[in-house]
CSV table of C-alpha atoms in Angstrom, one decimal:
chain,number,residue,atom,x,y,z
A,1,MET,CA,22.2,6.1,14.0
A,2,LEU,CA,22.6,6.4,10.3
A,3,PHE,CA,25.9,8.5,10.7
A,4,SER,CA,28.3,10.9,12.8
A,5,GLY,CA,30.4,13.2,12.1
A,6,ARG,CA,32.5,16.1,12.7
A,7,GLU,CA,32.3,19.1,10.8
A,8,GLY,CA,32.0,22.4,12.0
A,9,GLY,CA,29.5,25.4,10.5
A,10,GLN,CA,28.5,22.5,7.9
A,11,THR,CA,25.2,22.4,6.3
A,12,PHE,CA,24.4,19.7,5.2
A,13,GLU,CA,21.0,17.8,3.1
A,14,LEU,CA,19.5,15.0,3.8
A,15,GLN,CA,16.5,14.3,1.8
A,16,LEU,CA,14.2,11.5,1.2
A,17,GLU,CA,11.8,10.8,-1.9
A,18,LEU,CA,10.2,7.4,-3.6
A,19,PHE,CA,10.3,5.2,-5.7
A,20,SER,CA,7.8,3.1,-7.3
A,21,SER,CA,7.2,1.5,-11.0
A,22,CYS,CA,4.1,2.7,-10.9
A,23,LEU,CA,4.7,6.6,-11.0
A,24,GLN,CA,5.7,9.5,-12.8
A,25,GLN,CA,6.1,11.3,-10.9
A,26,ARG,CA,8.2,10.9,-7.0
A,27,PRO,CA,7.1,12.3,-3.8
A,28,TRP,CA,10.9,13.7,-2.1
A,29,ARG,CA,11.1,15.9,0.8
A,30,SER,CA,14.1,17.4,2.0
A,31,TYR,CA,15.8,18.9,5.9
A,32,ARG,CA,18.6,21.8,6.2
A,33,LEU,CA,21.3,19.8,8.8
A,34,GLN,CA,23.9,22.1,10.0
A,35,GLY,CA,26.6,20.6,12.1
A,36,GLY,CA,27.8,22.3,14.8
A,37,ASP,CA,30.9,22.0,17.7
A,38,ALA,CA,29.6,18.7,18.6
A,39,PRO,CA,29.3,15.4,16.0
A,40,LEU,CA,26.2,15.4,13.5
A,41,THR,CA,24.1,12.4,14.5
A,42,VAL,CA,21.7,11.7,12.1
A,43,SER,CA,18.7,8.9,13.3
A,44,LEU,CA,16.0,6.8,11.0
A,45,PHE,CA,13.4,7.4,13.4
A,46,ASN,CA,13.6,11.1,13.8
A,47,TYR,CA,12.5,10.7,9.3
A,48,GLN,CA,10.6,7.8,10.2
A,49,HIS,CA,6.2,9.1,9.8
A,50,ASP,CA,7.3,11.1,6.9
A,51,ILE,CA,8.9,7.8,5.7
A,52,VAL,CA,6.1,6.4,6.4
A,53,THR,CA,3.2,8.8,4.5
A,54,MET,CA,5.4,8.6,1.6
A,55,LEU,CA,5.3,4.5,1.2
A,56,ALA,CA,1.2,5.3,1.5
A,57,VAL,CA,0.3,6.8,-1.1
A,58,VAL,CA,0.6,4.2,-3.1
A,59,SER,CA,-0.1,0.1,-3.2
A,60,ASP,CA,2.8,-0.9,-4.2
A,61,GLN,CA,4.6,-3.8,-1.9
A,62,ASP,CA,7.7,-3.0,-3.7
A,63,ALA,CA,7.3,0.9,-3.0
A,64,TYR,CA,10.4,2.2,-1.8
A,65,VAL,CA,12.5,5.5,-0.2
A,66,ARG,CA,15.7,6.2,-1.1
A,67,LEU,CA,17.4,8.8,1.6
A,68,THR,CA,20.9,10.5,1.3
A,69,LEU,CA,23.1,12.4,2.9
A,70,SER,CA,24.5,15.0,1.0
A,71,GLY,CA,27.3,18.2,2.9
A,72,LYS,CA,30.4,18.8,0.4
A,73,GLN,CA,29.2,15.2,-1.1
A,74,ARG,CA,27.5,12.4,-1.2
A,75,LEU,CA,27.5,11.0,2.2
A,76,LEU,CA,25.5,7.8,2.6
A,77,SER,CA,22.8,6.1,0.6
A,78,LEU,CA,20.3,4.0,1.9
A,79,ASP,CA,16.9,2.8,0.5
A,80,ILE,CA,14.2,2.2,2.9
A,81,CYS,CA,11.6,-0.6,1.8
A,82,ARG,CA,8.3,-2.4,3.6
A,83,TYR,CA,10.0,-5.9,4.1
A,84,HIS,CA,13.7,-7.8,5.2
A,85,ALA,CA,12.9,-10.0,2.2
A,86,GLY,CA,11.1,-11.3,-0.6
A,87,LEU,CA,10.2,-14.3,-1.9
A,88,GLU,CA,11.1,-16.0,-5.4
A,89,TRP,CA,10.9,-19.3,-7.1
A,90,ASP,CA,14.1,-22.1,-6.0
A,91,ASP,CA,11.6,-24.2,-8.6
A,92,HIS,CA,8.2,-24.5,-10.1
A,93,ARG,CA,7.3,-26.4,-6.6
A,94,SER,CA,9.5,-24.7,-3.6
A,95,LEU,CA,10.1,-20.6,-2.7
A,96,VAL,CA,12.8,-19.3,-1.3
A,97,VAL,CA,13.1,-16.6,1.2
A,98,ILE,CA,15.6,-13.9,-0.5
A,99,PRO,CA,16.8,-10.7,1.4
A,100,ASN,CA,17.1,-7.2,-0.3
A,101,GLY,CA,19.5,-5.3,-1.0
A,102,ALA,CA,23.1,-6.5,-0.3
A,103,GLN,CA,23.1,-10.1,1.0
A,104,ARG,CA,23.5,-11.0,4.0
A,105,ALA,CA,22.4,-13.5,6.9
A,106,LEU,CA,18.4,-14.2,7.5
A,107,PRO,CA,16.8,-16.4,10.3
A,108,PRO,CA,14.4,-18.6,9.4
A,109,ALA,CA,11.5,-17.7,8.4
A,110,ARG,CA,7.6,-19.5,9.1
A,111,LEU,CA,5.5,-19.2,5.7
A,112,ALA,CA,1.7,-19.2,6.1
A,113,ALA,CA,-0.8,-19.5,2.9
A,114,ILE,CA,-4.3,-18.6,3.4
A,115,ARG,CA,-7.0,-18.7,0.6
A,116,LEU,CA,-7.7,-15.6,-0.8
A,117,ALA,CA,-11.8,-16.1,-1.2
A,118,ALA,CA,-12.3,-18.0,2.7
A,119,PRO,CA,-9.6,-15.8,4.9
A,120,GLY,CA,-12.2,-17.1,8.0
A,121,LEU,CA,-10.4,-20.8,6.5
A,122,PRO,CA,-7.4,-21.5,9.7
A,123,LEU,CA,-4.4,-20.6,8.3
A,124,VAL,CA,-1.8,-22.9,6.7
A,125,PRO,CA,1.9,-22.9,7.2
A,126,LEU,CA,4.2,-24.2,4.6
A,127,PRO,CA,6.3,-26.7,5.3
A,128,GLU,CA,10.1,-26.2,5.3
A,129,ARG,CA,12.1,-28.6,3.1
A,130,LEU,CA,15.2,-30.7,5.5
A,131,SER,CA,18.3,-31.6,4.2
A,132,GLU,CA,19.6,-34.5,6.6
A,133,GLY,CA,17.1,-32.8,9.8
A,134,VAL,CA,18.6,-29.1,9.1
A,135,ALA,CA,16.5,-26.6,7.6
A,136,THR,CA,17.8,-25.6,4.1
A,137,GLY,CA,15.4,-21.9,3.7
A,138,ILE,CA,13.3,-23.3,1.1
A,139,PHE,CA,9.5,-24.3,1.2
A,140,ASP,CA,7.7,-26.4,-0.9
A,141,ILE,CA,3.9,-25.3,-2.3
A,142,PRO,CA,1.5,-27.3,-0.3
A,143,SER,CA,-0.4,-29.9,-3.8
A,144,ALA,CA,-3.5,-27.8,-1.7
A,145,PHE,CA,-2.8,-25.1,-3.3
A,146,TYR,CA,-3.3,-26.1,-6.8
A,147,GLN,CA,-7.2,-25.8,-6.9
A,148,ASP,CA,-9.0,-23.7,-5.3
A,149,GLY,CA,-7.0,-20.5,-5.5
A,150,PRO,CA,-5.7,-17.5,-5.6
A,151,TRP,CA,-3.7,-17.8,-2.4
A,152,LEU,CA,-2.0,-15.4,-0.4
A,153,ILE,CA,2.2,-16.3,1.1
A,154,PHE,CA,2.8,-13.9,3.8
A,155,PRO,CA,4.9,-14.2,7.1
A,156,ASP,CA,3.3,-16.0,9.9
A,157,VAL,CA,2.7,-13.4,12.3
A,158,ALA,CA,5.8,-15.0,15.0
A,159,SER,CA,7.9,-14.6,11.9
A,160,PRO,CA,11.5,-12.9,12.9
A,161,VAL,CA,11.5,-11.7,9.1
A,162,LEU,CA,9.2,-10.0,6.4
A,163,PHE,CA,9.0,-10.3,3.2
A,164,ARG,CA,6.9,-9.6,1.3
A,165,PRO,CA,3.4,-11.4,0.2
A,166,ARG,CA,2.9,-13.3,-2.5
A,167,LEU,CA,-0.1,-14.3,-4.2
A,168,PHE,CA,-0.1,-17.9,-5.8
A,169,HIS,CA,-2.6,-18.2,-8.7
A,170,SER,CA,-2.9,-22.3,-9.8
A,171,ALA,CA,-3.9,-21.2,-12.8
A,172,PRO,CA,-3.5,-18.8,-15.9
A,173,ALA,CA,-6.0,-15.4,-15.3
A,174,GLU,CA,-8.1,-16.2,-18.5
A,175,ASP,CA,-9.3,-19.4,-16.8
A,176,VAL,CA,-11.1,-17.8,-13.7
A,177,LEU,CA,-12.4,-15.0,-15.3
A,178,THR,CA,-16.1,-14.2,-15.6
A,179,ALA,CA,-17.9,-11.7,-16.9
A,180,GLY,CA,-20.4,-9.4,-15.4
A,181,PRO,CA,-20.3,-7.6,-11.6
A,182,MET,CA,-20.4,-9.6,-8.7
A,183,GLN,CA,-21.5,-8.7,-5.4
A,184,SER,CA,-19.3,-10.6,-3.2
A,185,LEU,CA,-16.2,-10.5,-2.5
A,186,HIS,CA,-15.0,-13.3,-2.1
A,187,GLU,CA,-15.9,-13.9,-5.1
A,188,ALA,CA,-14.2,-11.2,-6.5
A,189,ALA,CA,-10.8,-12.6,-4.4
A,190,GLN,CA,-11.4,-15.2,-6.3
A,191,GLN,CA,-11.3,-13.9,-9.7
A,192,TYR,CA,-9.3,-10.8,-8.1
A,193,HIS,CA,-6.0,-10.8,-10.9
A,194,PRO,CA,-3.4,-7.9,-10.7
A,195,VAL,CA,-3.5,-6.8,-14.8
A,196,HIS,CA,-6.4,-9.0,-15.8
A,197,ALA,CA,-9.2,-8.2,-13.8
A,198,PRO,CA,-7.2,-5.3,-10.3
A,199,HIS,CA,-10.8,-3.1,-9.8
A,200,VAL,CA,-13.1,-6.7,-9.6
A,201,MET,CA,-13.5,-5.8,-5.8
A,202,ALA,CA,-15.1,-1.7,-6.1
A,203,GLY,CA,-19.1,-3.5,-6.9
A,204,PRO,CA,-19.3,-5.5,-3.3
A,205,ILE,CA,-17.9,-3.1,-1.4
A,206,ALA,CA,-20.9,-0.6,-3.2
A,207,ALA,CA,-23.0,-3.0,-2.4
A,208,MET,CA,-22.0,-4.0,1.2
A,209,ALA,CA,-22.0,-0.1,1.7
A,210,GLN,CA,-25.6,0.2,1.3
A,211,ASP,CA,-26.9,-2.8,3.9
A,212,PHE,CA,-25.5,-3.7,7.1
A,213,GLY,CA,-26.4,-7.1,7.1
A,214,HIS,CA,-23.9,-7.3,4.3
A,215,SER,CA,-22.3,-10.4,3.7
A,216,ASN,CA,-19.4,-9.1,2.8
A,217,TRP,CA,-18.8,-7.3,6.5
A,218,GLN,CA,-18.2,-10.6,7.6
A,219,TYR,CA,-14.8,-11.1,4.7
A,220,LEU,CA,-13.4,-8.2,5.8
A,221,ALA,CA,-14.2,-9.4,10.3
A,222,ASP,CA,-11.8,-12.3,8.8
A,223,LEU,CA,-9.6,-9.9,7.5
A,224,LEU,CA,-9.1,-8.7,10.6
A,225,GLN,CA,-8.7,-11.1,12.9
A,226,GLN,CA,-6.5,-12.9,11.1
A,227,LEU,CA,-4.2,-11.5,8.9
A,228,ALA,CA,-3.9,-7.8,10.7
A,229,HIS,CA,0.1,-8.4,11.2
A,230,LEU,CA,0.3,-7.7,7.3
A,231,PRO,CA,0.4,-3.9,5.8
A,232,LEU,CA,-3.0,-3.5,4.7
A,233,SER,CA,-2.3,-2.4,1.8
A,234,THR,CA,-1.1,-6.4,1.2
A,235,PHE,CA,-5.6,-7.0,0.0
A,236,GLN,CA,-7.1,-4.9,-2.7
A,237,ALA,CA,-10.2,-5.5,-0.3
A,238,TRP,CA,-9.2,-2.8,1.4
A,239,ILE,CA,-7.3,-0.9,-1.2
A,240,ALA,CA,-10.8,-0.1,-2.8
A,241,LEU,CA,-12.7,0.1,0.9
A,242,ALA,CA,-10.4,2.8,1.7
A,243,ALA,CA,-11.3,4.7,-1.7
A,244,ASP,CA,-16.0,4.3,-0.7
A,245,PRO,CA,-16.7,7.1,0.8
A,246,LYS,CA,-19.5,5.5,2.1
A,247,ALA,CA,-18.0,2.0,3.0
A,248,LEU,CA,-15.4,4.0,4.9
A,249,ALA,CA,-17.7,5.6,6.9
A,250,ALA,CA,-20.2,2.6,7.2
A,251,ALA,CA,-17.4,0.6,8.2
A,252,VAL,CA,-16.2,2.3,11.3
A,253,PHE,CA,-19.3,1.8,12.5
A,254,ARG,CA,-20.6,-2.0,11.0
A,255,LEU,CA,-16.5,-3.3,12.1
A,256,GLU,CA,-16.5,-1.3,15.3
A,257,LEU,CA,-12.7,-0.2,14.1
A,258,ASP,CA,-11.1,1.4,17.6
A,259,ARG,CA,-8.7,4.5,17.0
A,260,ALA,CA,-5.7,2.4,16.7
A,261,PHE,CA,-6.8,0.8,13.1
A,262,CYS,CA,-8.7,3.7,11.7
A,263,GLU,CA,-4.9,5.4,12.4
A,264,ARG,CA,-4.1,2.2,10.9
A,265,ILE,CA,-5.8,3.5,7.6
A,266,ARG,CA,-5.5,6.7,7.9
A,267,GLY,CA,-0.5,5.9,7.3
A,268,GLU,CA,-0.8,3.1,5.7
A,269,LEU,CA,-3.9,3.5,2.7
A,270,ALA,CA,-3.4,7.4,2.4
A,271,VAL,CA,-6.7,7.9,3.6
A,272,ILE,CA,-8.0,11.5,4.9
A,273,TRP,CA,-11.1,11.4,7.3
A,274,GLU,CA,-11.9,14.5,6.7
A,275,CYS,CA,-12.9,13.8,3.4
A,276,VAL,CA,-15.3,11.4,4.1
A,277,PRO,CA,-18.7,14.5,4.0
A,278,LEU,CA,-20.2,15.3,7.6
A,279,PRO,CA,-23.9,14.4,6.1
A,280,LEU,CA,-23.0,10.9,4.9
A,281,TRP,CA,-21.6,10.1,8.3
A,282,ARG,CA,-24.8,11.5,9.9
A,283,SER,CA,-26.8,9.9,7.7
A,284,THR,CA,-24.9,6.3,7.9
A,285,HIS,CA,-25.3,7.4,11.8
A,286,GLU,CA,-28.6,6.9,10.9
A,287,ARG,CA,-28.1,5.0,9.2
A,288,PHE,CA,-26.6,2.3,12.0
A,289,ARG,CA,-28.3,3.5,14.9
A,290,ALA,CA,-32.1,1.7,12.3
A,291,TRP,CA,-30.6,-1.2,11.8
A,292,LEU,CA,-29.3,-2.2,15.8
A,293,GLY,CA,-32.8,-2.2,16.4
A,294,CYS,CA,-33.8,-4.4,13.3
A,295,VAL,CA,-31.6,-6.9,14.5
A,296,GLY,CA,-33.0,-7.4,17.5
A,297,LEU,CA,-31.0,-5.1,20.2
A,298,ALA,CA,-32.0,-3.9,23.5
A,299,GLU,CA,-32.7,-0.6,23.3
A,300,ASN,CA,-30.5,-0.4,26.2
A,301,TYR,CA,-27.9,-1.7,24.3
A,302,VAL,CA,-28.0,0.3,22.0
A,303,ALA,CA,-27.1,3.7,23.3
A,304,PRO,CA,-23.9,3.0,24.4
A,305,VAL,CA,-22.7,0.5,21.6
A,306,LEU,CA,-23.6,4.0,19.4
A,307,LEU,CA,-21.4,6.7,22.0
A,308,GLN,CA,-18.7,4.1,21.8
A,309,ARG,CA,-19.4,4.8,17.6
A,310,ARG,CA,-19.0,8.8,18.1
A,311,ALA,CA,-16.3,8.2,20.1
A,312,VAL,CA,-14.3,6.9,17.7
A,313,PHE,CA,-15.8,8.9,15.3
A,314,GLY,CA,-14.8,11.9,17.0
A,315,ALA,CA,-10.3,10.9,17.1
A,316,LEU,CA,-10.7,10.5,12.9
A,317,ALA,CA,-9.9,14.5,12.7
A,318,PRO,CA,-9.6,18.0,14.6
A,319,ARG,CA,-12.4,17.6,16.5
A,320,PHE,CA,-14.8,15.8,15.5
A,321,GLU,CA,-15.4,14.9,19.2
A,322,ASP,CA,-17.1,18.7,19.7
A,323,LEU,CA,-19.1,17.2,17.0
A,324,SER,CA,-20.6,14.2,18.9
A,325,GLU,CA,-24.3,15.3,19.2
A,326,TYR,CA,-25.0,16.7,15.7
A,327,LEU,CA,-23.7,13.8,15.1
A,328,ASP,CA,-25.9,11.8,17.4
A,329,THR,CA,-29.1,14.0,16.8
A,330,GLY,CA,-28.0,16.1,14.0
A,331,ASP,CA,-28.9,19.5,15.4
A,332,LEU,CA,-27.2,22.2,14.5
A,333,ARG,CA,-27.2,24.6,17.3
A,334,CYS,CA,-24.8,22.8,19.3
A,335,LEU,CA,-22.1,23.5,17.0
A,336,PRO,CA,-19.2,25.8,19.0
A,337,GLN,CA,-19.4,28.8,17.3
A,338,ALA,CA,-16.8,31.9,17.5
A,339,PRO,CA,-16.6,35.1,15.8
A,340,ILE,CA,-14.3,34.3,13.0
A,341,ALA,CA,-13.2,37.9,11.9
A,342,PHE,CA,-11.7,38.9,15.1
A,343,VAL,CA,-9.8,35.8,16.0
A,344,LEU,CA,-8.6,33.7,12.6
A,345,PRO,CA,-6.0,37.9,11.7
A,346,VAL,CA,-4.6,36.4,15.6
A,347,TRP,CA,-4.9,33.3,15.1
A,348,TYR,CA,-2.3,34.2,11.5
A,349,GLN,CA,-0.1,36.2,13.0
A,350,THR,CA,0.5,33.7,16.3
A,351,LEU,CA,1.3,31.0,13.4
A,352,ARG,CA,3.2,33.3,11.6
A,353,GLN,CA,5.4,34.7,15.2
A,354,ALA,CA,5.8,31.3,15.8
A,355,HIS,CA,7.8,30.0,12.6
A,356,SER,CA,9.2,33.7,12.4
A,357,ASP,CA,12.5,31.7,11.5
A,358,ASN,CA,11.6,29.2,10.1
A,359,LEU,CA,12.7,29.5,6.5
A,360,ASP,CA,10.8,25.6,5.1
A,361,TRP,CA,7.2,26.3,4.6
A,362,PRO,CA,4.9,24.1,2.4
A,363,THR,CA,3.9,25.8,-0.5
A,364,GLN,CA,3.2,23.0,-3.0
A,365,LEU,CA,-0.5,24.0,-3.8
A,366,GLY,CA,-0.4,27.2,-2.2
A,367,ALA,CA,-1.3,28.4,-6.1
A,368,ALA,CA,-4.3,26.1,-6.6
A,369,LEU,CA,-5.5,27.3,-2.6
A,370,GLY,CA,-5.4,31.2,-3.1
A,371,ALA,CA,-7.1,30.7,-6.9
A,372,TRP,CA,-9.8,28.4,-4.8
A,373,ILE,CA,-10.4,31.2,-2.0
A,374,ARG,CA,-10.2,33.9,-4.8
A,375,ARG,CA,-13.4,32.0,-7.0
A,376,HIS,CA,-15.6,31.6,-3.6
A,377,ARG,CA,-14.5,34.7,-2.3
A,378,HIS,CA,-18.4,36.1,-2.3
A,379,ALA,CA,-19.5,33.2,-0.6
A,380,LEU,CA,-16.4,33.7,2.5
A,381,PRO,CA,-16.3,35.7,5.9
A,382,PRO,CA,-14.3,39.1,3.9
A,383,VAL,CA,-11.5,38.5,6.2
A,384,VAL,CA,-10.8,35.5,4.3
A,385,SER,CA,-9.6,36.7,1.4
A,386,ASN,CA,-7.0,38.6,2.7
A,387,LEU,CA,-5.3,36.5,5.4
A,388,SER,CA,-2.4,35.4,4.1
A,389,SER,CA,0.3,38.2,3.6
A,390,ALA,CA,2.9,36.5,2.4
A,391,GLY,CA,3.1,34.6,-1.3
A,392,PHE,CA,4.1,30.7,0.8
A,393,THR,CA,2.1,31.5,3.3
A,394,ASP,CA,-0.6,30.7,1.5
A,395,ALA,CA,-1.3,27.0,1.9
A,396,VAL,CA,-0.3,26.4,5.3
A,397,THR,CA,-3.0,29.1,5.8
A,398,TYR,CA,-5.4,28.4,3.0
A,399,LEU,CA,-5.5,24.2,2.4
A,400,PRO,CA,-7.8,24.0,6.9
A,401,ILE,CA,-10.7,27.0,4.8
A,402,PHE,CA,-10.4,24.1,2.0
A,403,MET,CA,-10.6,21.4,3.0
A,404,ALA,CA,-13.4,21.9,5.7
A,405,HIS,CA,-15.8,22.9,2.2
A,406,VAL,CA,-14.9,19.1,1.9
A,407,SER,CA,-15.3,18.2,5.0
A,408,THR,CA,-19.0,19.6,4.9
A,409,GLY,CA,-19.7,18.2,1.3
A,410,GLN,CA,-19.2,22.0,-0.6
A,411,ALA,CA,-15.9,20.8,-2.1
A,412,THR,CA,-14.0,17.8,-3.2
A,413,LEU,CA,-10.7,16.9,-3.2
A,414,ALA,CA,-10.6,17.4,-6.7
A,415,ASP,CA,-11.5,20.5,-6.9
A,416,LEU,CA,-7.7,21.2,-5.9
A,417,LEU,CA,-5.9,18.1,-7.1
A,418,GLN,CA,-5.0,14.9,-9.1
A,419,ASP,CA,-5.4,11.6,-7.6
A,420,ASN,CA,-1.5,11.3,-7.4
A,421,ALA,CA,1.3,10.7,-4.9
A,422,VAL,CA,2.6,13.6,-4.9
A,423,GLN,CA,0.1,16.1,-3.8
A,424,LYS,CA,-1.3,13.0,-1.1
A,425,PHE,CA,2.2,14.2,0.2
A,426,ALA,CA,2.0,17.3,-0.3
A,427,LEU,CA,-1.2,17.4,1.7
A,428,LYS,CA,-0.2,16.1,4.4
A,429,GLN,CA,2.8,18.4,4.7
A,430,LEU,CA,0.8,20.5,5.0
A,431,THR,CA,-1.2,18.9,7.3
A,432,ASP,CA,1.6,18.4,9.4
A,433,PHE,CA,3.0,21.9,9.0
A,434,ASP,CA,1.1,22.8,12.4
A,435,ARG,CA,-1.4,21.7,13.5
A,436,ALA,CA,-1.9,23.2,17.0
A,437,LEU,CA,-1.9,26.5,15.9
A,438,TRP,CA,-3.4,26.4,12.9
A,439,TYR,CA,-4.8,23.9,11.4
A,440,ASP,CA,-7.0,22.3,13.7
A,441,PRO,CA,-8.5,24.9,15.4
A,442,VAL,CA,-8.7,26.8,11.7
A,443,TYR,CA,-10.7,23.4,10.0
A,444,ALA,CA,-12.7,23.0,13.2
A,445,LEU,CA,-14.0,27.3,13.7
A,446,PHE,CA,-14.7,26.8,9.4
A,447,VAL,CA,-16.8,23.1,10.1
A,448,SER,CA,-19.1,24.3,13.1
A,449,TYR,CA,-20.2,27.7,10.1
A,450,LEU,CA,-20.2,26.3,7.1
A,451,LEU,CA,-22.8,24.0,8.7
A,452,ALA,CA,-24.7,25.9,10.5
A,453,ARG,CA,-24.8,28.1,7.5
A,454,PRO,CA,-28.0,28.4,5.9
A,455,GLN,CA,-27.2,26.4,2.9
A,456,ALA,CA,-28.1,28.6,-1.3
């Protein structure tokens, strides 16, 4: 519970705003809360979804969300970050855990480390310095860390204190950088530097997307097995994977990712699964089927493996479960169809009635979506052009239609927005405004329509 007060009839504003050193514009969201006869109670858990979504649009581990509650005056201000604490140098060869925000006592932390070039090796615990047998909270850097780096220092899975993982370089960046592209994630991890070599993972990720047998898949499998308790944005390998749709689709099959981990990718790396084109999913499915045969898996085992992968695919985006047969056979006749001219106006009126008292329709991207619809009206069913009868409904109304074009490979996200945190968060707000009545059914309706429509 964050605040409880009795202010009958007064309106309060609760605002969330993302702060990060890498942002020029900050995503924000505000809520109006109405006071009454009963005490006004605000719980952080009610806003957890938006807080997590905001943090996901940037990879900055030091980003935080500022929550403010205001009435006639500011009543509360609270900064919410990923971790309880951070690591700071105590001297040249030791680290100390420092609480975030106001100084307060922390339970004893447990530190571990791993050599980023070899995440399959056992984790290395960091010894805590003792003074007359009493723990001091100071952790010494083992001598092994001064070779074969870089090393990632992080909270052990059993640590009661979560702190920001720290990259430990034993040598200046210019001493380890090599020229030319790399194909190995193990080598790229050794060469990675956040300033001097921030994009070295992109080449190896692209290479593995072409080959299910590539050794780079083992690198990600080791991260999954050893370090799944850390935020995915801790690792440049996961960030690079999320930025490559072909590799992302391949990872769902090759790493046998479950639904929970795919949801983590969506929530922690701001991945929009609808942006991975369905023809790419189809070709990935077929390449994976062929690869399973090439590695000698018996046919009676191939079918269950593919069935399990299609089940995970079906949970990634609205009504993808209806596309399982299409993914397996490529037969467009199996796609569910509905009369768009009849159902779409009915669904729109139902949406308007359900939110008739809602004064907070998200409107960002509305102008861009409306312009996109007008530019493509000749290729859309006639009912779409004038579907939205009020400007404030344009964004919510037209987004699922646009995203269906993205999913079928007939548009890209870049056609609508720039790659920035504000617009990514706006897209998430629009998607979640009303999934059940609008976004999910309209998106699924147009995906089937666009896939089945003969291409010019």
